[in-house]
PDB file of C-alpha atoms in Angstrom:
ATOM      1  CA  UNK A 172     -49.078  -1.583   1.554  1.00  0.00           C
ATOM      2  CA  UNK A 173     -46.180  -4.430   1.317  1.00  0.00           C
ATOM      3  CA  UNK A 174     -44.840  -5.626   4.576  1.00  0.00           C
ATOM      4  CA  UNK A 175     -41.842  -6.589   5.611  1.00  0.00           C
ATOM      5  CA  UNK A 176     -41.248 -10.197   5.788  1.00  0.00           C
ATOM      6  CA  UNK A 177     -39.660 -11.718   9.329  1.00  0.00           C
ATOM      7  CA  UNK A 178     -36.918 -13.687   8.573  1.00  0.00           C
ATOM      8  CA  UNK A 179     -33.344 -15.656  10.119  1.00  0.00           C
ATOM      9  CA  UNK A 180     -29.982 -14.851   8.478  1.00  0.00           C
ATOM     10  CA  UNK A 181     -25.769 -15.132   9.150  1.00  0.00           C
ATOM     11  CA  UNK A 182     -22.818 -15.055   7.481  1.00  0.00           C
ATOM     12  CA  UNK A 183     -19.407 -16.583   8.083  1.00  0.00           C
ATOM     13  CA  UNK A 184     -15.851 -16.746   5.856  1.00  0.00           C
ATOM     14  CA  UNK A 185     -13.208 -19.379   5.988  1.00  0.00           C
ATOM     15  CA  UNK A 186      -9.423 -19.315   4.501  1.00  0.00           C
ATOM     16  CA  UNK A 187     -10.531 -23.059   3.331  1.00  0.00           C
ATOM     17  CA  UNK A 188      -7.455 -25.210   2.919  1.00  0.00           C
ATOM     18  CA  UNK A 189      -4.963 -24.371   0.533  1.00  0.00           C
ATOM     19  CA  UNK A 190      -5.111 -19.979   0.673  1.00  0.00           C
ATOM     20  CA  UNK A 191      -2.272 -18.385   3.182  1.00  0.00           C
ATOM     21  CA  UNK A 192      -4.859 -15.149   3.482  1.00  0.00           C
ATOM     22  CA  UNK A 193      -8.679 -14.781   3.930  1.00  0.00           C
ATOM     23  CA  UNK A 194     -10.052 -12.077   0.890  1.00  0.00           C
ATOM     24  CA  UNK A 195     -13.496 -13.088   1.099  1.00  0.00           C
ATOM     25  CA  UNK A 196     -16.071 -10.730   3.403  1.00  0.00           C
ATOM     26  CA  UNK A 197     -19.439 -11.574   4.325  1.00  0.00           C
ATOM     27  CA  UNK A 198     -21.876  -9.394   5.962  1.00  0.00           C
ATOM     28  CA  UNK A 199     -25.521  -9.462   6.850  1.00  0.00           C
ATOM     29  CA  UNK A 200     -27.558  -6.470   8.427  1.00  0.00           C
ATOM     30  CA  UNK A 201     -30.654  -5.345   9.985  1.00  0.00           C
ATOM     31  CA  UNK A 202     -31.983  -1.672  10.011  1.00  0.00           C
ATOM     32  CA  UNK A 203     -34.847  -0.394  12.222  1.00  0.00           C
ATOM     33  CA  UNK A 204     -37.335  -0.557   9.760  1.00  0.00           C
ATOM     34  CA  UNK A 205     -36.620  -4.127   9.281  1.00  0.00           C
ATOM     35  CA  UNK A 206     -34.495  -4.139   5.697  1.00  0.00           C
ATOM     36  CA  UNK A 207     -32.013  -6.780   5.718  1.00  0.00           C
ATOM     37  CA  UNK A 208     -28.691  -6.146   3.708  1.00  0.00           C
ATOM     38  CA  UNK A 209     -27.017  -9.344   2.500  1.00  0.00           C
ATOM     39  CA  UNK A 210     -23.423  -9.035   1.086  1.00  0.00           C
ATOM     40  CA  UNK A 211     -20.274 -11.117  -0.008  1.00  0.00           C
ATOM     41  CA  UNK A 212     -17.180  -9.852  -1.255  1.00  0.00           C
ATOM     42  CA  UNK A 213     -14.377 -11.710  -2.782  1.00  0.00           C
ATOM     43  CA  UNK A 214     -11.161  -9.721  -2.963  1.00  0.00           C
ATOM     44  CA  UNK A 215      -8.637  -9.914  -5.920  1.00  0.00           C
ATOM     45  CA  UNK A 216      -4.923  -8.463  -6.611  1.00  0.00           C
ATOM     46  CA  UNK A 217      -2.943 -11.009  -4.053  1.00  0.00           C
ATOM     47  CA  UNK A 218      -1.712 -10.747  -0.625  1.00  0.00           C
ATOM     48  CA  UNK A 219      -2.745  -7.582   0.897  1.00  0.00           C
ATOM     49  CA  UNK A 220      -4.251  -6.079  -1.710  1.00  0.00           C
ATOM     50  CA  UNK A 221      -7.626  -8.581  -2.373  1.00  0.00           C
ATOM     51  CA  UNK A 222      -8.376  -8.337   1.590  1.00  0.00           C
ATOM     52  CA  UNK A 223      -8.436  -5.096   2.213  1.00  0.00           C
ATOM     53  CA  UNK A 224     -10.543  -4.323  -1.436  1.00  0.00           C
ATOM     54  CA  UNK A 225     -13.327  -6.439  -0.352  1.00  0.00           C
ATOM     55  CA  UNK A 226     -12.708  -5.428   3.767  1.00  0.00           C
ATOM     56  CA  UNK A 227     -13.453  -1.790   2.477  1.00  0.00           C
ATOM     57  CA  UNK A 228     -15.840  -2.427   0.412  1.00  0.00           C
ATOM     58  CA  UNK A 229     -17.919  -4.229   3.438  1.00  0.00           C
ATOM     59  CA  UNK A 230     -17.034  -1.571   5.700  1.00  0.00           C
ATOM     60  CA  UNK A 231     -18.286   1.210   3.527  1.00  0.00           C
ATOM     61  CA  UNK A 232     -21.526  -0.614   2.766  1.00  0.00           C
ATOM     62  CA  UNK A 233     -22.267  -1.634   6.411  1.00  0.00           C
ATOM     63  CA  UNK A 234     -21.769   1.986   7.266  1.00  0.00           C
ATOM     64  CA  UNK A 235     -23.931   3.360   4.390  1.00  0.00           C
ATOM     65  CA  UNK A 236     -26.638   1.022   5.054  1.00  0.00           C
ATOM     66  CA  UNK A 237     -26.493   2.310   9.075  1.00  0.00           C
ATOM     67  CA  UNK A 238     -26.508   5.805   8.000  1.00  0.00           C
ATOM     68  CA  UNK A 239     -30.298   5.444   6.389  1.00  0.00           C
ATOM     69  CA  UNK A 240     -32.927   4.051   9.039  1.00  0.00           C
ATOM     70  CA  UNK A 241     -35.539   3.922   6.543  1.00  0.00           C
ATOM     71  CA  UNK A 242     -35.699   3.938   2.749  1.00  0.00           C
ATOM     72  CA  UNK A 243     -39.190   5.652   1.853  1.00  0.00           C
ATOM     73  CA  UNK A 244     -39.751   3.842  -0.997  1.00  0.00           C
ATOM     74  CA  UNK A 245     -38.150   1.371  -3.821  1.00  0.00           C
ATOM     75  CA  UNK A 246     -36.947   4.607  -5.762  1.00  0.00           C
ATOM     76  CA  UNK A 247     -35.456   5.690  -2.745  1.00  0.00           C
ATOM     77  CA  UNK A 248     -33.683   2.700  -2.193  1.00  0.00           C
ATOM     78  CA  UNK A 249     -32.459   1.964  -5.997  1.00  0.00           C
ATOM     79  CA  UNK A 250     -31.061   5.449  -5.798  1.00  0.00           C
ATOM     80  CA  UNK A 251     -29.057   4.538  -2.535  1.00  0.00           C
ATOM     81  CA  UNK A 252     -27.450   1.453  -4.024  1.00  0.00           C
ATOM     82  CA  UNK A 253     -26.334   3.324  -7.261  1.00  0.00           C
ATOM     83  CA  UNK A 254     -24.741   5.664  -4.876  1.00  0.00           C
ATOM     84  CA  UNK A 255     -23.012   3.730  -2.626  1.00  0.00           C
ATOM     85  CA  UNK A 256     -21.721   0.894  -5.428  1.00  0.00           C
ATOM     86  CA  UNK A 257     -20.519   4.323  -7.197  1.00  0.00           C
ATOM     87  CA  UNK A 258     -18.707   5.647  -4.189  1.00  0.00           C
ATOM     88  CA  UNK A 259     -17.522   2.060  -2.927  1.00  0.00           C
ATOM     89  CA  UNK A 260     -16.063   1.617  -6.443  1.00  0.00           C
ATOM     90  CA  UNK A 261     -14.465   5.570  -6.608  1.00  0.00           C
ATOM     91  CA  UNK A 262     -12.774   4.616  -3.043  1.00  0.00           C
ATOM     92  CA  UNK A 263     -11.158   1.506  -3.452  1.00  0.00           C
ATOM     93  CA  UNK A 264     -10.187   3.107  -7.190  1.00  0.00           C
ATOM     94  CA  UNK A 265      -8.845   6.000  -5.472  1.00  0.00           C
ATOM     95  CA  UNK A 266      -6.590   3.930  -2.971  1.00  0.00           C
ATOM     96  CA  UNK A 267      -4.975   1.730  -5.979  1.00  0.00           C
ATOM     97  CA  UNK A 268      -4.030   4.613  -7.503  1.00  0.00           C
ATOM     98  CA  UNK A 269      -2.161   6.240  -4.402  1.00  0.00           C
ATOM     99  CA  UNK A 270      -0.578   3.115  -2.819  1.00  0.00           C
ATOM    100  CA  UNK A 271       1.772   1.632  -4.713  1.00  0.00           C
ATOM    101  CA  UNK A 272       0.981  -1.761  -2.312  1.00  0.00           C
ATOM    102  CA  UNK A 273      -3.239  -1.670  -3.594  1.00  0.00           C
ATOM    103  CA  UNK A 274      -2.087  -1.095  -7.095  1.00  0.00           C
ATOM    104  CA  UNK A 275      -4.869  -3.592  -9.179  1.00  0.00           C
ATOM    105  CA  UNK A 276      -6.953  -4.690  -6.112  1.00  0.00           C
ATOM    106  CA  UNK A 277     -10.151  -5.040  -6.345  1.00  0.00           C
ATOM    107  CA  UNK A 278     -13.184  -7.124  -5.714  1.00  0.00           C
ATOM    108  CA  UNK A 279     -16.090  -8.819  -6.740  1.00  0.00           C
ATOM    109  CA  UNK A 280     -19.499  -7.927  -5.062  1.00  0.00           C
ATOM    110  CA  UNK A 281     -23.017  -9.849  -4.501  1.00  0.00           C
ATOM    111  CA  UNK A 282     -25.658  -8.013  -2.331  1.00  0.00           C
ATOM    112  CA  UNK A 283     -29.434  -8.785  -1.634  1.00  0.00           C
ATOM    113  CA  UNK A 284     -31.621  -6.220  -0.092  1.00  0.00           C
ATOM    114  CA  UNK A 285     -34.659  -6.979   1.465  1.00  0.00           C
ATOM    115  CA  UNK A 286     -37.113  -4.204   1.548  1.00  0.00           C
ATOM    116  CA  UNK A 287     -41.136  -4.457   1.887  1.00  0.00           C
ATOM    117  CA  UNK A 288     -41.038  -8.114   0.405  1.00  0.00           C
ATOM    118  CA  UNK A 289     -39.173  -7.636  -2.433  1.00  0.00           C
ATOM    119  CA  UNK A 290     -35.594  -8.770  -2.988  1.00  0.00           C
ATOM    120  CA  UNK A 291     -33.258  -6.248  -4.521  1.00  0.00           C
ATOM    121  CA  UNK A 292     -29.686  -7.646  -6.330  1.00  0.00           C
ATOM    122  CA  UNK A 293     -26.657  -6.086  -7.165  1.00  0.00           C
ATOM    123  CA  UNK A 294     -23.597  -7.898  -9.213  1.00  0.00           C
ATOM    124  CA  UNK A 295     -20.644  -7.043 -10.085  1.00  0.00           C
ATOM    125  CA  UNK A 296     -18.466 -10.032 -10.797  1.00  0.00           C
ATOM    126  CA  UNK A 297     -18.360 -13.708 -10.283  1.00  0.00           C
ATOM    127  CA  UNK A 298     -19.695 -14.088  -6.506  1.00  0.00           C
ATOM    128  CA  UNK A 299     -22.848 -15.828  -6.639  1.00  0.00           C
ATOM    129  CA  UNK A 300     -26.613 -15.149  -5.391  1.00  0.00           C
ATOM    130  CA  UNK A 301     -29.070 -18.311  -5.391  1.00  0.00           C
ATOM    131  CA  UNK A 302     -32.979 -18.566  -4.424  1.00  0.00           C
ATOM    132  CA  UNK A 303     -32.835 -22.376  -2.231  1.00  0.00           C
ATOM    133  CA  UNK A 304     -36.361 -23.625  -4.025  1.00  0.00           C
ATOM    134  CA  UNK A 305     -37.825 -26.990  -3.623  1.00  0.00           C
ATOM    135  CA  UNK A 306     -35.808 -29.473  -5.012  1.00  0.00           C
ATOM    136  CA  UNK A 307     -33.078 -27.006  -6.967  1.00  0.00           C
ATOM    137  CA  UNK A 308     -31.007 -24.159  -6.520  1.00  0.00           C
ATOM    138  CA  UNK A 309     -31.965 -21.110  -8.921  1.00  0.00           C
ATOM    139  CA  UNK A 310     -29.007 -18.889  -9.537  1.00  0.00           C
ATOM    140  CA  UNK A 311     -30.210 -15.257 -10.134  1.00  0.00           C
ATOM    141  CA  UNK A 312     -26.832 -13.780 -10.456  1.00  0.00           C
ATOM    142  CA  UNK A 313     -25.135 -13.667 -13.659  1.00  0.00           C
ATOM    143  CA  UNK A 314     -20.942 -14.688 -13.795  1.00  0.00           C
ATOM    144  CA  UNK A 315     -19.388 -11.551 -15.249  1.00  0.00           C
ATOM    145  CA  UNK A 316     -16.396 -13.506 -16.218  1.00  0.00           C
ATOM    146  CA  UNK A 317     -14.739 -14.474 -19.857  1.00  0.00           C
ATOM    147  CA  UNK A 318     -15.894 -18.103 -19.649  1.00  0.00           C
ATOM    148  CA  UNK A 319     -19.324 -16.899 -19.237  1.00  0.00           C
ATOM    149  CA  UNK A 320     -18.774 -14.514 -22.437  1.00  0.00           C
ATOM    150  CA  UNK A 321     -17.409 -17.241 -24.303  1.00  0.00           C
ATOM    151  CA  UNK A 322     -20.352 -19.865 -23.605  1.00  0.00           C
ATOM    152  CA  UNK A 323     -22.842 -17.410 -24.055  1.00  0.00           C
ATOM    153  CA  UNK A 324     -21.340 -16.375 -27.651  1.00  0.00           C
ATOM    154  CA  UNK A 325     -21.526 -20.277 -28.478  1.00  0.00           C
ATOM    155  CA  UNK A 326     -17.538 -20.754 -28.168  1.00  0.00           C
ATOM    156  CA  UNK A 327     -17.227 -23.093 -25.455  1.00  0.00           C
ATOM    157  CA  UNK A 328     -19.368 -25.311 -24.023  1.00  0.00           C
ATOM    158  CA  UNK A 329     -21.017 -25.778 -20.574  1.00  0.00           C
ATOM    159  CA  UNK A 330     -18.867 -28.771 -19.713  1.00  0.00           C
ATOM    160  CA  UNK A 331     -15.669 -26.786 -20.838  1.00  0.00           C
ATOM    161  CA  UNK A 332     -16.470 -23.889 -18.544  1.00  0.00           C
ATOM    162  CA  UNK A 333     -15.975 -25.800 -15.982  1.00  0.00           C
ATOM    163  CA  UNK A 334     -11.833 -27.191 -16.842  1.00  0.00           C
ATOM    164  CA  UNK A 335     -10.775 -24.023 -18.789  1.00  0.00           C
ATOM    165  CA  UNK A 336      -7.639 -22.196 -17.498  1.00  0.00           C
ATOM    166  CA  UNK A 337      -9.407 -18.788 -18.249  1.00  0.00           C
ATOM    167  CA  UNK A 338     -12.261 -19.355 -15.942  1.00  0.00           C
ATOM    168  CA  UNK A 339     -11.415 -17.183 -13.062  1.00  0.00           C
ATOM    169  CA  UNK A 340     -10.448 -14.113 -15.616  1.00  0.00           C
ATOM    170  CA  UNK A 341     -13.192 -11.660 -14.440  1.00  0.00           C
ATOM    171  CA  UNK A 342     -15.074  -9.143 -16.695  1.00  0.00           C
ATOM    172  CA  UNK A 343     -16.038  -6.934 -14.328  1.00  0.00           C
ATOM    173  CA  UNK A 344     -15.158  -6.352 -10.406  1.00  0.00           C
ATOM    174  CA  UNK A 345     -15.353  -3.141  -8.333  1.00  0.00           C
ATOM    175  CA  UNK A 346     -12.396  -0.663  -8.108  1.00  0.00           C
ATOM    176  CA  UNK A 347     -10.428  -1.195 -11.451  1.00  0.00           C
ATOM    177  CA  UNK A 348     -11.809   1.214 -13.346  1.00  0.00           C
ATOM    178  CA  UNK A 349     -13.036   4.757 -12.337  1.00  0.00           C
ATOM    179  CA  UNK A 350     -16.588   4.061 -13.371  1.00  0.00           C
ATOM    180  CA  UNK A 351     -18.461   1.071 -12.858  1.00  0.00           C
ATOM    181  CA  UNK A 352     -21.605  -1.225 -14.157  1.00  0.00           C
ATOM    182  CA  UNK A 353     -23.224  -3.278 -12.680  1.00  0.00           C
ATOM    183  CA  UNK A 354     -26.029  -5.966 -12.940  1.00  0.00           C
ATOM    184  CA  UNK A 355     -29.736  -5.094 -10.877  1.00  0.00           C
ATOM    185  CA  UNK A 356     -32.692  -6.421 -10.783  1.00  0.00           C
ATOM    186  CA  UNK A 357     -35.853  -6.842  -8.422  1.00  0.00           C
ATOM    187  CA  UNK A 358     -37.428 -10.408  -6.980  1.00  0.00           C
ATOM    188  CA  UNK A 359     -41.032  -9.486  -6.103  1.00  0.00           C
ATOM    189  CA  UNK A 360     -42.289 -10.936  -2.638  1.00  0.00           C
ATOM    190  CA  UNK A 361     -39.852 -12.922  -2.147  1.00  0.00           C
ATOM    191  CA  UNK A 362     -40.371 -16.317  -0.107  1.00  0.00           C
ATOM    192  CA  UNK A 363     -37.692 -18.176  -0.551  1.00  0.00           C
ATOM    193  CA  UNK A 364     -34.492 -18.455   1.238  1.00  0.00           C
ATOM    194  CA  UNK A 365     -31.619 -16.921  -0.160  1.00  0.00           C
ATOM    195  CA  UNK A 366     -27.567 -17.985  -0.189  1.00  0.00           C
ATOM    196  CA  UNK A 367     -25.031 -15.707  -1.442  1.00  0.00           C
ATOM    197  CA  UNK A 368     -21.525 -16.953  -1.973  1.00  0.00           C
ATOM    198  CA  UNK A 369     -18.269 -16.830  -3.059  1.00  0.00           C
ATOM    199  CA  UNK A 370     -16.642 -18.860  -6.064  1.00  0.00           C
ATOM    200  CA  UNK A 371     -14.795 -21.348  -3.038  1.00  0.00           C
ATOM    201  CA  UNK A 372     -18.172 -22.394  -2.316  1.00  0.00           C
ATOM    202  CA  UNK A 373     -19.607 -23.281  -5.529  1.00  0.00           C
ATOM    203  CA  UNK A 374     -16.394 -24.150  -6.951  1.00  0.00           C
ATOM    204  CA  UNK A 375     -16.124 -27.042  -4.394  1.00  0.00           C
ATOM    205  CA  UNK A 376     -19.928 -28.156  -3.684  1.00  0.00           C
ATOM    206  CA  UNK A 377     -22.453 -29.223  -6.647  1.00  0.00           C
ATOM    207  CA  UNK A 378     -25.265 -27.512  -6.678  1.00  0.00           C
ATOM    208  CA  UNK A 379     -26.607 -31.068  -5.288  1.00  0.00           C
ATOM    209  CA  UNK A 380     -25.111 -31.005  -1.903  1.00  0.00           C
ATOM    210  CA  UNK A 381     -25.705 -27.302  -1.295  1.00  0.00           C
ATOM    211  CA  UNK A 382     -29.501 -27.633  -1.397  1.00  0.00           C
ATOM    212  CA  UNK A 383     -29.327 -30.843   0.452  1.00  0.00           C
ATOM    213  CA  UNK A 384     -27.450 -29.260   3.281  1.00  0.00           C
ATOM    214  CA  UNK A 385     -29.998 -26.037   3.015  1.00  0.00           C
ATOM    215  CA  UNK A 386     -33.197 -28.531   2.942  1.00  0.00           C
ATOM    216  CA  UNK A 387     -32.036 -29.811   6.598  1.00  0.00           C
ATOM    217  CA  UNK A 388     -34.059 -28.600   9.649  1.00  0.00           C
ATOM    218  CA  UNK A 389     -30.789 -27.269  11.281  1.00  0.00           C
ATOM    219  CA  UNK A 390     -30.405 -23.589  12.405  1.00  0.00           C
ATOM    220  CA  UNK A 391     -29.017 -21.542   9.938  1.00  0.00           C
ATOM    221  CA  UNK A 392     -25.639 -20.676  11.791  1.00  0.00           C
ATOM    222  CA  UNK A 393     -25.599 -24.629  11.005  1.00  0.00           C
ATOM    223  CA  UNK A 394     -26.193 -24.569   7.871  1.00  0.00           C
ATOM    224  CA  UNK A 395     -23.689 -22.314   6.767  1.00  0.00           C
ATOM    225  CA  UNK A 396     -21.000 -24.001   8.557  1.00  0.00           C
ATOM    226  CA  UNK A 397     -22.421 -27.371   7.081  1.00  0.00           C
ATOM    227  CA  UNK A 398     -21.928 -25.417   3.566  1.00  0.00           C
ATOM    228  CA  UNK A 399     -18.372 -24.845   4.343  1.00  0.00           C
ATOM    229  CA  UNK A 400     -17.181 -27.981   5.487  1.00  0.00           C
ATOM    230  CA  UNK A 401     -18.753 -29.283   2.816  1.00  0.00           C
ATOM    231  CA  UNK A 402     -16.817 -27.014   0.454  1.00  0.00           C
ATOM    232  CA  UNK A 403     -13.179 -27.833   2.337  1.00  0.00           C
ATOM    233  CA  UNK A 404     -14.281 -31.640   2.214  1.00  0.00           C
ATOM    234  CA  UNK A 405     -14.060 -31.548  -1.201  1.00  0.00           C
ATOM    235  CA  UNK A 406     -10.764 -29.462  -1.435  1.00  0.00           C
ATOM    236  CA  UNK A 407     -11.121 -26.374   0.122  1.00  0.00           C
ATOM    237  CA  UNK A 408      -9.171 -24.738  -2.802  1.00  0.00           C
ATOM    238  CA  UNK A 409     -10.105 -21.375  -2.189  1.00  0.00           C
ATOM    239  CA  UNK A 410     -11.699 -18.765   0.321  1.00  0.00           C
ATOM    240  CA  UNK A 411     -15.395 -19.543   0.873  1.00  0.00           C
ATOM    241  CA  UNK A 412     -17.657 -17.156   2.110  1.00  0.00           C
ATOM    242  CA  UNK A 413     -21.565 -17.760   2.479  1.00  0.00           C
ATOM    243  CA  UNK A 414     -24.159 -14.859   3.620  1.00  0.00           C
ATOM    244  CA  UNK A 415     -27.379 -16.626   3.901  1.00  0.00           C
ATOM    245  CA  UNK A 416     -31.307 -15.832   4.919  1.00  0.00           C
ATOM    246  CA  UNK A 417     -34.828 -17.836   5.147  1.00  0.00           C
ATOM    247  CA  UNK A 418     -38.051 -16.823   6.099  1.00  0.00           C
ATOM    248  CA  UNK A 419     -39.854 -17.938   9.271  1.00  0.00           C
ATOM    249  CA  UNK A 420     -42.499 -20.405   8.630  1.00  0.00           C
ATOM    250  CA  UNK A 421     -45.110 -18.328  10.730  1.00  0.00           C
ATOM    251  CA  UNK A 422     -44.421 -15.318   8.461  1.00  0.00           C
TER     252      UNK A 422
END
């Protein structure tokens, strides 16, 4: 039988320095039967509307999550995260469509469950999820945005994904459609720390000075504020939020 691994985690948001409003959301959770939920959100549609798409979509996942003190198995737990991301996305839909002030909010969505050693990871949009190995970062997410498309299909390439004008046009994001997909997949016994972000972080830090602030011996409440002053340092050109979790040693 798997057991759960012991481990130290926060979360923490910032408006950086050029946004009037927050939309990002970060959450991290722990359940009685020791699964850890790990989430970021980063809302979209402008004032008003990007806020409160990813503050419900937190809210409704932090009370789902609460609601279930123990998933039984993996099945059981796959099953509850195709539920909720369905409801989560049905809600915020629903609200769009009735307020004319939510009309075309909506919001992207990285969560990490861990459950009996293995990490489980939902996408939906450009928010990031990275395993912090020795000496690199290894991104697990995939960006469901056009840029991505576009260098994956051979039309642009890796340097020009970084400068085009088209790079924050999403493909997917929850609540702007009535149905939703949505990338999963499993990391087996998982042992290595895990950061999830928004685009304000990665956008302003290279991949370079994240690991080098997450390879310190610092607490991880320090870390993650280390990550985002590193990210408003070098601009601060957007919301940053960063969710993030490491093993204890003694584990």
């Amino acid at each position: 039988m798997k057991k759960t691994i012991k481990g130290t985690y926060g979360c923490k948001t910032d408006i950086g320095k050029v946004r009037v409003t927050n939309e990002d959301q970060a959450l991290a959770l722990l359940n009685s039967s020791g699964d850890v939920l790990l989430c970021v959100c980063d809302g979209m549609g402008g004032h008003n509307k990007g806020d409160y798409a990813s503050q419900l979509a937190v809210n409704m996942i932090s009370d789902e999550f609460k609601e279930v003190s123990n998933f039984l198995t993996s099945f059981h737990l796959r099953r509850w995260i195709r539920r909720t991301i369905r409801k989560v996305n049905a809600q915020i839909f629903k609200e769009s469509e009735q307020e004319a002030a939510y009309k075309g909010m909506g919001t992207t969505l990285v969560m990490g469950i861990i459950h009996k050693g293995d990490l489980h990871v939902v996408n939906v949009g450009d928010s990031r999820l990275y395993l912090v190995k020795y000496g690199q970062l290894e991104q697990v997410t995939e960006d469901q945005t056009y840029v991505d498309y576009l260098y994956k299909t051979g039309k642009i390439t890796k340097d020009e994904m970084k400068t085009s004008s088209e790079r924050h046009i999403l493909m997917n994001a929850m609540g702007t459609f009535p149905s939703i997909s949505f990338q999963y997949k499993v990391i087996q016994d998982i042992h290595h720390p895990v950061l999830l972000c928004s685009d304000g972080l990665y956008n302003n830090s290279t991949e370079k000075e994240i690991h080098s602030v997450l390879s310190t011996n610092e607490r991880v409440d320090q870390k993650i504020n280390s990550l985002i002053e590193v990210a408003k340092s070098n601009g601060g050109s957007d919301n940053i939020a960063v969710t993030y979790w490491e093993p204890l040693e003694n584990d």
